Short mmCIF file of C-alpha atoms in Angstrom, two decimals:
data_model
loop_
_atom_site.label_atom_id
_atom_site.label_comp_id
_atom_site.label_asym_id
_atom_site.label_seq_id
_atom_site.Cartn_x
_atom_site.Cartn_y
_atom_site.Cartn_z
CA MET A 1 13.20 -11.28 0.33
CA ARG A 2 13.57 -10.10 3.88
CA PRO A 3 16.71 -10.64 6.08
CA LEU A 4 14.76 -12.59 8.70
CA GLU A 5 13.63 -14.84 5.78
CA PHE A 6 17.23 -15.33 4.89
CA GLY A 7 18.34 -16.06 8.43
CA ARG A 8 15.26 -18.57 8.70
CA LEU A 9 16.11 -20.55 5.37
CA ALA A 10 19.95 -20.28 6.09
CA TRP A 11 19.49 -22.03 9.52
CA ARG A 12 17.20 -24.65 7.93
CA SER A 13 19.84 -25.55 5.47
CA ILE A 14 22.68 -25.73 7.99
CA GLY A 15 20.33 -27.82 10.39
CA SER A 16 19.86 -30.39 7.72
CA HIS A 17 23.31 -31.22 7.68
CA ARG A 18 24.41 -30.90 11.12
CA LEU A 19 27.66 -33.07 11.05
CA ARG A 20 28.79 -31.43 7.85
CA SER A 21 28.30 -27.84 9.27
CA ALA A 22 29.96 -28.77 12.48
CA LEU A 23 32.97 -30.06 10.59
CA THR A 24 33.12 -27.12 8.46
CA THR A 25 33.20 -24.42 11.48
CA LEU A 26 36.02 -26.47 13.17
CA GLY A 27 38.81 -24.86 11.58
CA ILE A 28 37.37 -21.47 12.80
CA ILE A 29 36.54 -22.79 16.47
CA ILE A 30 39.88 -23.92 16.88
CA GLY A 31 41.58 -20.81 15.78
CA ILE A 32 39.59 -18.27 17.56
CA ALA A 33 39.74 -20.59 20.73
CA ALA A 34 43.48 -20.66 20.61
CA VAL A 35 43.57 -16.84 20.64
CA ILE A 36 41.10 -16.09 23.16
CA ALA A 37 42.57 -18.80 25.56
CA PHE A 38 46.16 -17.35 25.13
CA VAL A 39 45.04 -13.92 25.49
CA THR A 40 42.90 -14.68 28.63
CA LEU A 41 45.91 -16.13 30.20
CA GLY A 42 48.48 -13.55 29.30
CA ALA A 43 45.99 -10.74 30.78
CA SER A 44 45.53 -12.79 33.77
CA LEU A 45 49.17 -13.45 34.18
CA GLN A 46 49.96 -9.74 33.77
CA ALA A 47 47.14 -8.84 36.24
CA GLY A 48 48.64 -11.22 38.85
CA LEU A 49 52.14 -10.09 38.44
CA LEU A 50 51.50 -6.29 38.34
CA GLY A 51 48.92 -6.72 41.26
CA ASP A 52 52.11 -8.25 43.32
CA ILE A 53 53.64 -4.90 42.87
CA SER A 54 52.97 -2.62 45.94
CA PRO A 55 53.23 1.01 45.78
CA ASP A 56 56.30 0.69 48.05
CA ASP A 57 57.80 -1.87 45.65
CA GLN A 58 57.26 0.50 42.63
CA ARG A 59 60.12 2.83 43.95
CA ASN A 60 62.65 -0.20 44.31
CA LEU A 61 65.61 -0.52 41.87
CA TYR A 62 66.97 -3.92 41.76
CA GLY A 63 70.78 -4.10 40.65
CA TRP A 64 73.10 -6.73 39.72
CA ALA A 65 76.52 -6.83 37.79
CA ALA A 66 76.61 -9.47 34.71
CA GLU A 67 78.03 -9.57 31.28
CA PRO A 68 75.93 -7.33 29.04
CA GLU A 69 73.21 -8.61 27.01
CA THR A 70 73.02 -11.90 29.34
CA GLU A 71 69.65 -13.63 28.68
CA GLY A 72 67.62 -15.19 31.53
CA GLY A 73 66.11 -12.29 33.65
CA PRO A 74 67.15 -10.94 36.73
CA LEU A 75 70.37 -12.19 38.21
CA ALA A 76 71.13 -14.11 35.12
CA GLY A 77 74.83 -14.56 35.10
CA ALA A 78 75.31 -12.07 38.03
CA GLN A 79 78.44 -12.00 40.01
CA PRO A 80 78.71 -10.76 43.67
CA VAL A 81 80.64 -7.54 43.40
CA PHE A 82 78.77 -4.89 45.74
CA THR A 83 80.53 -4.77 49.38
CA GLN A 84 79.22 -3.22 52.57
CA ASP A 85 81.03 -0.03 51.97
CA ASP A 86 79.56 0.35 48.43
CA LEU A 87 76.03 -0.07 50.11
CA GLU A 88 76.75 2.45 52.85
CA ARG A 89 77.87 4.95 50.23
CA VAL A 90 74.90 4.56 48.24
CA ASP A 91 72.59 4.69 51.16
CA GLU A 92 74.35 8.11 52.14
CA LEU A 93 73.03 9.63 48.92
CA GLU A 94 70.49 12.47 49.10
CA ASP A 95 68.36 11.12 46.10
CA VAL A 96 68.25 7.46 47.94
CA ASP A 97 66.05 6.55 50.82
CA ALA A 98 67.84 3.22 51.42
CA ALA A 99 70.27 0.65 50.08
CA TYR A 100 71.02 -2.92 51.24
CA GLY A 101 72.66 -5.98 49.89
CA TYR A 102 70.70 -9.13 48.86
CA MET A 103 72.40 -12.37 48.79
CA PRO A 104 70.93 -15.99 48.56
CA ILE A 105 72.84 -18.35 50.81
CA SER A 106 73.29 -22.02 50.10
CA THR A 107 72.00 -24.40 52.64
CA GLN A 108 71.59 -28.24 53.20
CA ALA A 109 68.45 -28.34 55.15
CA LEU A 110 66.05 -26.91 57.55
CA ALA A 111 65.18 -28.40 60.78
CA TYR A 112 62.36 -27.81 63.44
CA ASP A 113 61.35 -29.97 66.27
CA GLY A 114 63.64 -32.74 65.59
CA GLU A 115 62.25 -32.92 61.83
CA LEU A 116 64.66 -32.42 59.07
CA THR A 117 63.76 -31.32 55.41
CA PRO A 118 66.31 -31.10 52.51
CA GLN A 119 66.44 -27.51 51.39
CA SER A 120 69.07 -26.10 49.21
CA ASP A 121 68.09 -22.66 48.05
CA ALA A 122 65.44 -21.50 50.84
CA LEU A 123 67.82 -18.90 52.75
CA ILE A 124 67.92 -15.28 51.48
CA ALA A 125 70.15 -12.52 53.48
CA ALA A 126 68.66 -9.13 52.79
CA GLY A 127 67.87 -5.66 54.65
CA PRO A 128 64.86 -5.34 56.67
CA PRO A 129 63.07 -3.23 54.13
CA TYR A 130 63.13 -6.06 52.09
CA ILE A 131 60.22 -7.66 53.99
CA ARG A 132 57.61 -4.80 53.27
CA PRO A 133 55.06 -4.59 56.07
CA GLU A 134 52.05 -5.30 53.92
CA THR A 135 53.25 -8.64 52.97
CA ILE A 136 53.42 -9.76 56.66
CA ASP A 137 50.65 -11.93 57.94
CA GLU A 138 51.91 -12.44 61.30
CA GLY A 139 54.40 -10.83 63.56
CA ARG A 140 56.99 -8.22 62.16
CA GLN A 141 60.01 -7.56 60.05
CA PHE A 142 63.47 -8.79 61.28
CA GLU A 143 66.10 -6.41 62.62
CA MET A 144 69.55 -5.91 61.52
CA GLY A 145 72.23 -7.47 63.79
CA GLU A 146 69.77 -9.92 65.29
CA ARG A 147 69.45 -13.64 64.79
CA GLU A 148 65.84 -13.33 63.44
CA ALA A 149 64.02 -14.65 60.45
CA VAL A 150 60.98 -14.07 58.56
CA ILE A 151 59.73 -17.22 56.63
CA ASN A 152 56.79 -17.71 54.06
CA PRO A 153 53.97 -20.15 54.58
CA ALA A 154 55.81 -22.86 52.38
CA VAL A 155 58.27 -23.06 55.07
CA ALA A 156 55.64 -22.86 58.04
CA GLY A 157 53.85 -25.65 56.76
CA GLN A 158 56.28 -28.18 55.45
CA PHE A 159 56.84 -29.74 58.88
CA GLU A 160 54.70 -31.98 60.84
CA GLU A 161 54.08 -29.28 63.39
CA ASN A 162 53.33 -25.74 61.86
CA VAL A 163 56.14 -23.12 62.57
CA SER A 164 54.76 -20.21 64.44
CA VAL A 165 56.06 -16.84 65.30
CA GLY A 166 58.64 -17.25 68.29
CA ASP A 167 59.65 -20.56 67.48
CA GLU A 168 63.16 -21.52 66.69
CA LEU A 169 64.31 -22.84 63.33
CA THR A 170 67.54 -24.46 62.61
CA ILE A 171 69.51 -23.83 59.30
CA VAL A 172 71.93 -26.39 58.25
CA ARG A 173 74.28 -24.82 55.76
CA GLN A 174 76.53 -26.66 53.27
CA GLY A 175 79.24 -28.46 55.17
CA GLY A 176 77.11 -29.42 58.15
CA GLU A 177 77.32 -26.15 60.12
CA GLN A 178 74.05 -25.11 61.83
CA THR A 179 72.69 -22.09 63.57
CA SER A 180 69.36 -21.27 65.04
CA VAL A 181 67.24 -18.39 64.07
CA THR A 182 63.94 -17.18 65.94
CA VAL A 183 61.02 -16.62 63.79
CA VAL A 184 59.65 -13.17 64.13
CA GLY A 185 57.24 -13.09 61.03
CA ILE A 186 55.68 -15.09 58.55
CA THR A 187 54.44 -13.73 55.24
CA ASP A 188 51.05 -13.74 53.70
CA SER A 189 52.25 -15.53 50.56
CA SER A 190 54.60 -18.22 49.34
CA GLU A 191 55.48 -16.15 46.15
CA GLY A 192 58.64 -14.24 45.92
CA LEU A 193 58.77 -10.74 47.19
CA SER A 194 61.01 -9.21 44.31
CA PRO A 195 61.93 -9.90 40.81
CA PHE A 196 65.00 -11.71 42.17
CA GLU A 197 63.18 -14.66 43.52
CA GLY A 198 60.59 -14.92 40.86
CA PHE A 199 56.97 -15.18 41.50
CA GLU A 200 56.68 -19.05 41.87
CA PRO A 201 55.57 -20.44 45.22
CA SER A 202 58.75 -21.68 47.16
CA PRO A 203 59.92 -22.16 50.63
CA ARG A 204 61.90 -18.95 51.78
CA VAL A 205 63.60 -18.13 55.06
CA TYR A 206 64.82 -14.35 55.01
CA VAL A 207 67.44 -13.13 57.59
CA PRO A 208 69.20 -10.10 58.05
CA THR A 209 72.60 -9.87 56.00
CA ASP A 210 74.31 -8.99 59.50
CA PRO A 211 75.05 -11.36 60.96
CA TYR A 212 74.02 -14.24 58.53
CA TYR A 213 76.27 -12.96 55.88
CA THR A 214 78.62 -10.07 57.04
CA GLU A 215 79.71 -11.78 60.28
CA GLU A 216 82.86 -13.83 60.58
CA VAL A 217 82.00 -17.47 61.03
CA ASP A 218 83.33 -18.65 64.45
CA GLY A 219 82.11 -22.08 64.98
CA ILE A 220 78.52 -23.50 64.95
CA GLY A 221 75.92 -21.00 65.81
CA ALA A 222 78.19 -17.85 65.19
CA GLY A 223 76.29 -16.87 61.90
CA PHE A 224 76.85 -17.55 58.44
CA GLY A 225 79.79 -16.13 56.70
CA GLY A 226 80.01 -15.48 52.99
CA ASP A 227 80.05 -18.16 50.55
CA GLU A 228 83.41 -19.59 48.76
CA ALA A 229 83.02 -17.22 45.92
CA ALA A 230 82.78 -14.27 48.19
CA GLU A 231 85.67 -15.58 50.22
CA ASP A 232 88.06 -15.89 47.27
CA GLU A 233 87.05 -12.48 45.96
CA ALA A 234 87.88 -10.99 49.39
CA ASP A 235 91.25 -12.73 49.47
CA GLU A 236 92.08 -11.35 46.22
CA ALA A 237 91.04 -7.99 46.87
CA ASP A 238 93.13 -7.86 50.11
CA PRO A 239 96.21 -10.23 49.87
CA ALA A 240 97.55 -8.91 53.11
CA ASP A 241 94.74 -10.61 54.99
CA GLY A 242 96.25 -14.10 53.62
CA ASP A 243 94.08 -17.11 53.36
CA ASP A 244 93.30 -18.13 56.92
CA GLY A 245 90.10 -19.80 55.87
CA ASP A 246 88.05 -17.13 57.41
CA ALA A 247 84.77 -16.22 56.01
CA ALA A 248 84.15 -12.86 54.45
CA THR A 249 83.58 -9.98 57.05
CA ALA A 250 81.35 -7.16 57.18
CA GLU A 251 84.21 -4.88 55.25
CA ASP A 252 84.92 -7.32 52.36
CA ALA A 253 81.92 -9.51 52.09
CA ARG A 254 80.40 -9.11 48.38
CA PHE A 255 76.96 -9.07 47.70
CA LEU A 256 75.15 -10.72 44.59
CA ALA A 257 72.67 -7.86 44.15
CA ILE A 258 71.69 -4.40 45.62
CA VAL A 259 68.34 -3.03 46.30
CA VAL A 260 67.93 0.79 46.13
CA GLU A 261 64.81 2.74 47.43
CA ALA A 262 64.06 5.91 45.64
CA PRO A 263 62.24 8.64 47.60
CA SER A 264 58.91 7.87 45.69
CA ALA A 265 57.47 5.94 42.66
CA ASP A 266 57.65 9.08 40.81
CA GLU A 267 59.73 8.50 37.39
CA GLY A 268 61.78 11.54 38.15
CA ASP A 269 62.66 10.38 41.58
CA ILE A 270 63.51 6.77 40.34
CA ASP A 271 65.59 7.89 37.40
CA GLN A 272 67.56 10.46 39.91
CA ALA A 273 68.10 7.67 42.39
CA ARG A 274 69.47 5.36 39.72
CA ASP A 275 71.88 7.75 38.06
CA SER A 276 73.25 8.57 41.51
CA ALA A 277 73.58 4.96 42.66
CA LEU A 278 75.28 3.83 39.30
CA ALA A 279 77.63 6.86 39.47
CA VAL A 280 78.86 5.86 42.87
CA LEU A 281 78.96 1.99 41.95
CA GLU A 282 80.88 2.64 38.69
CA SER A 283 83.20 5.18 40.25
CA ASP A 284 86.98 4.30 40.21
CA ASP A 285 87.10 4.36 43.92
CA SER A 286 84.00 2.03 44.70
CA ASP A 287 84.99 -1.64 45.68
CA ALA A 288 82.50 -2.63 43.06
CA SER A 289 84.43 -1.19 40.12
CA GLU A 290 87.37 -3.40 41.00
CA LEU A 291 85.76 -6.46 39.79
CA LEU A 292 83.46 -4.94 37.02
CA GLY A 293 86.58 -4.71 34.72
CA ASP A 294 85.52 -4.79 30.95
CA ASP A 295 83.40 -7.71 30.97
CA LEU A 296 80.74 -6.87 33.67
CA GLU A 297 77.94 -4.23 33.70
CA ILE A 298 75.74 -3.03 36.31
CA THR A 299 72.01 -3.39 35.39
CA MET A 300 69.56 -1.33 37.70
CA GLN A 301 65.86 -1.68 37.06
CA THR A 302 62.44 -1.38 38.62
CA SER A 303 59.78 -4.20 39.23
CA THR A 304 57.83 -2.62 36.52
CA GLU A 305 60.64 -2.58 33.91
CA LEU A 306 61.57 -6.19 34.79
CA LEU A 307 57.91 -7.34 34.33
CA GLN A 308 57.76 -5.32 30.92
CA GLN A 309 60.58 -7.86 29.62
CA LEU A 310 58.00 -10.52 30.67
CA GLN A 311 55.36 -8.71 28.93
CA ASP A 312 57.33 -8.62 25.86
CA ILE A 313 57.97 -12.16 25.73
CA LEU A 314 54.07 -12.96 26.26
CA ASP A 315 53.35 -10.63 23.32
CA LEU A 316 55.89 -12.52 21.19
CA LEU A 317 54.13 -15.59 22.03
CA GLN A 318 50.92 -13.96 21.50
CA ASN A 319 51.78 -12.93 18.13
CA PHE A 320 53.15 -16.64 17.50
CA ILE A 321 49.69 -17.86 18.55
CA VAL A 322 47.71 -15.51 16.46
CA GLY A 323 49.85 -16.44 13.28
CA ILE A 324 48.83 -20.14 13.93
CA ALA A 325 45.33 -19.21 14.47
CA ALA A 326 45.26 -17.15 11.42
CA ILE A 327 46.28 -20.37 9.38
CA SER A 328 43.44 -22.22 11.32
CA LEU A 329 40.94 -19.54 10.24
CA VAL A 330 42.24 -19.55 6.52
CA VAL A 331 41.64 -23.50 6.67
CA GLY A 332 38.31 -22.90 8.19
CA SER A 333 37.37 -20.34 5.47
CA ILE A 334 38.42 -22.69 2.62
CA GLY A 335 36.17 -25.29 4.42
CA ILE A 336 33.16 -22.90 4.46
CA ALA A 337 33.80 -21.97 0.48
CA ASN A 338 34.05 -25.72 -0.04
CA ILE A 339 30.76 -26.73 1.58
CA MET A 340 29.05 -23.75 0.30
CA LEU A 341 29.88 -24.72 -3.28
CA VAL A 342 28.82 -28.12 -2.65
CA SER A 343 25.39 -26.70 -1.28
CA VAL A 344 25.25 -24.52 -4.37
CA THR A 345 25.59 -27.95 -6.61
CA GLU A 346 23.03 -29.84 -4.48
CA ARG A 347 20.56 -27.14 -4.66
CA THR A 348 20.56 -26.11 -8.15
CA ARG A 349 17.16 -27.30 -8.85
CA GLU A 350 16.02 -25.31 -5.67
CA ILE A 351 17.73 -22.24 -7.20
CA GLY A 352 15.83 -22.77 -10.56
CA ILE A 353 12.54 -23.02 -9.05
CA MET A 354 13.26 -19.88 -6.67
CA LYS A 355 14.14 -17.80 -9.90
CA ALA A 356 11.09 -19.10 -11.73
CA VAL A 357 8.64 -18.00 -9.08
CA GLY A 358 10.33 -14.53 -9.16
CA ALA A 359 13.37 -14.52 -6.85
CA GLN A 360 16.11 -12.27 -8.08
CA ASN A 361 19.87 -12.68 -8.26
CA ARG A 362 20.16 -10.46 -5.27
CA ASP A 363 17.71 -12.73 -3.49
CA VAL A 364 19.85 -15.78 -4.44
CA LEU A 365 23.11 -14.15 -3.47
CA GLY A 366 21.82 -12.98 0.05
CA LEU A 367 20.43 -16.28 0.84
CA PHE A 368 23.79 -18.15 0.39
CA LEU A 369 25.78 -15.42 1.87
CA THR A 370 23.77 -15.31 5.09
CA GLU A 371 24.32 -19.28 5.33
CA ALA A 372 28.16 -18.84 5.06
CA VAL A 373 27.94 -15.69 7.62
CA VAL A 374 25.97 -17.78 9.96
CA LEU A 375 28.50 -20.84 9.89
CA GLY A 376 31.31 -18.29 10.47
CA VAL A 377 29.34 -16.63 13.37
CA ILE A 378 28.66 -20.05 14.75
CA GLY A 379 32.18 -20.94 14.56
CA ALA A 380 33.26 -17.72 16.26
CA ILE A 381 30.82 -18.03 19.04
CA LEU A 382 31.77 -21.71 19.95
CA GLY A 383 35.52 -20.74 19.63
CA THR A 384 34.83 -17.91 22.01
CA VAL A 385 33.27 -20.11 24.58
CA LEU A 386 35.83 -22.85 24.44
CA GLY A 387 38.74 -20.23 24.31
CA LEU A 388 37.17 -18.56 27.69
CA ALA A 389 36.62 -22.00 29.46
CA VAL A 390 40.31 -23.04 28.61
CA GLY A 391 41.68 -19.25 30.08
CA TYR A 392 39.39 -19.76 33.03
CA ALA A 393 41.00 -23.47 33.60
CA GLY A 394 44.49 -22.24 33.23
CA ALA A 395 43.77 -19.35 35.34
CA TRP A 396 42.38 -21.48 37.91
CA TYR A 397 45.25 -24.07 37.71
CA ILE A 398 47.84 -21.50 37.96
CA ASP A 399 46.39 -19.66 40.69
CA ILE A 400 46.15 -16.22 39.15
CA PRO A 401 43.33 -13.75 38.80
CA LEU A 402 41.10 -14.20 35.93
CA VAL A 403 40.86 -11.31 33.55
CA TYR A 404 38.64 -11.64 30.54
CA PRO A 405 39.68 -9.66 27.32
CA TYR A 406 36.11 -8.47 26.34
CA GLU A 407 37.44 -6.79 23.45
CA TYR A 408 38.72 -10.01 21.77
CA VAL A 409 35.27 -11.42 22.25
CA ALA A 410 33.74 -8.68 20.12
CA LEU A 411 36.70 -9.14 17.71
CA ALA A 412 36.13 -13.08 17.34
CA VAL A 413 32.63 -12.40 16.47
CA ALA A 414 33.52 -9.84 13.88
CA VAL A 415 36.20 -12.10 12.57
CA GLY A 416 33.65 -14.81 12.29
CA ILE A 417 31.38 -12.42 10.12
CA LEU A 418 34.33 -11.55 7.81
CA VAL A 419 35.36 -15.01 7.15
CA GLY A 420 31.83 -15.93 6.60
CA VAL A 421 31.53 -13.07 3.99
CA LEU A 422 34.78 -13.71 2.22
CA SER A 423 34.55 -17.57 2.12
CA GLY A 424 30.52 -17.40 0.85
CA LEU A 425 31.04 -14.51 -1.61
CA TYR A 426 32.27 -16.57 -4.40
CA PRO A 427 29.70 -19.57 -4.37
CA ALA A 428 27.02 -16.79 -3.64
CA TRP A 429 27.74 -15.15 -6.69
CA ARG A 430 27.85 -18.29 -8.39
CA ALA A 431 24.62 -19.45 -7.26
CA ALA A 432 23.05 -16.01 -8.09
CA ARG A 433 24.28 -16.43 -11.85
CA THR A 434 22.65 -19.71 -12.18
CA ASP A 435 20.55 -19.69 -15.26
CA PRO A 436 17.07 -20.69 -14.12
CA ILE A 437 16.34 -22.89 -17.20
CA ASP A 438 19.48 -24.95 -16.90
CA ALA A 439 18.70 -25.21 -13.19
CA LEU A 440 15.34 -26.63 -13.56
CA ARG A 441 16.73 -29.14 -16.21
CA TYR A 442 19.53 -30.47 -13.50
CA GLU A 443 19.17 -33.78 -12.19
#
């Protein structure tokens, strides 16, 4: 009997029991759809995150001090230990192009044109290189020492009247202190500019560390001093200054993190910059070493290395989903085997007639095996289509670029064939061994 004839007869048998066949393939559909959907979302998320890393950002090293093996990603458990003197010493290294501090500043609200919106974590003080030129849609970077700010679209559009370049924005700090900044730039996206911020869209106002973090507060509008933690640390570090309530100055303000720029994205340059910066920061004569002690350890990683941690989590979740899908496929294969055994019993007289007119055991075996394979392939195709649709919907909802894992589509079809062969082998063998005389007597 020819393969095409096998396919025609198998399709006719499946079509005569549509509901039963559909329920039989459900386990395979769910299992393959789960894997395809999750792999699609994982590949799309990875492409979106890696796409946010510009060539300039690939040479950046992000450092912070926290207890070893602290879980939670960048800045988890971080303590402000880096001073301006530490930054300057690292910046002067031959293996480093630039080094600057990073400090999120607690705020109460943002105000523009008489409208006030509560905002607790929008303000970030950093060096001008933190705002990469390619991320600016309008205007320019802020300049160190100037009362300027770069905002993202989430801030620009959260007021009734959109904030534009050149406008004045009022920042209300915790305690009610206010200062005005001139908006000199607007970024092209509301996503974070570095792993420190994450990549979720959120309102952000970027200001220079000088004056908004390192300048002493002298009344409203004199700039922001360091936060209370930094002030307490500064007082402990230099008791001679006394506790007069002044905020941290440029000399003793402590930054939560440091950004070090290597000369290039070459792995050798990055490793050299990392080693040189750590040697300075962990030396006995650095200010950071005073607070490190035995409990804290400086971590310094690139964006790619930080995102690799996310990729490891995605891989772990993917393995978990594949495990669940494997259970679903086992259930689906048992369903196919069960329905094929039922089909063999129902078609006993048909098998007897086929053998009576000259059909060989291999013909009966091929017929039932083809039917099982067709069921497996149908389940794989429908599962793949459903998985791709779910992946597309998820990528659209999260707003990330869609990446289809085509190799998994081919693998899904192969798995469908394999499941069909394994689950249909015994029922087909049993049908082939049916005695034609007993089969013709079967009622």
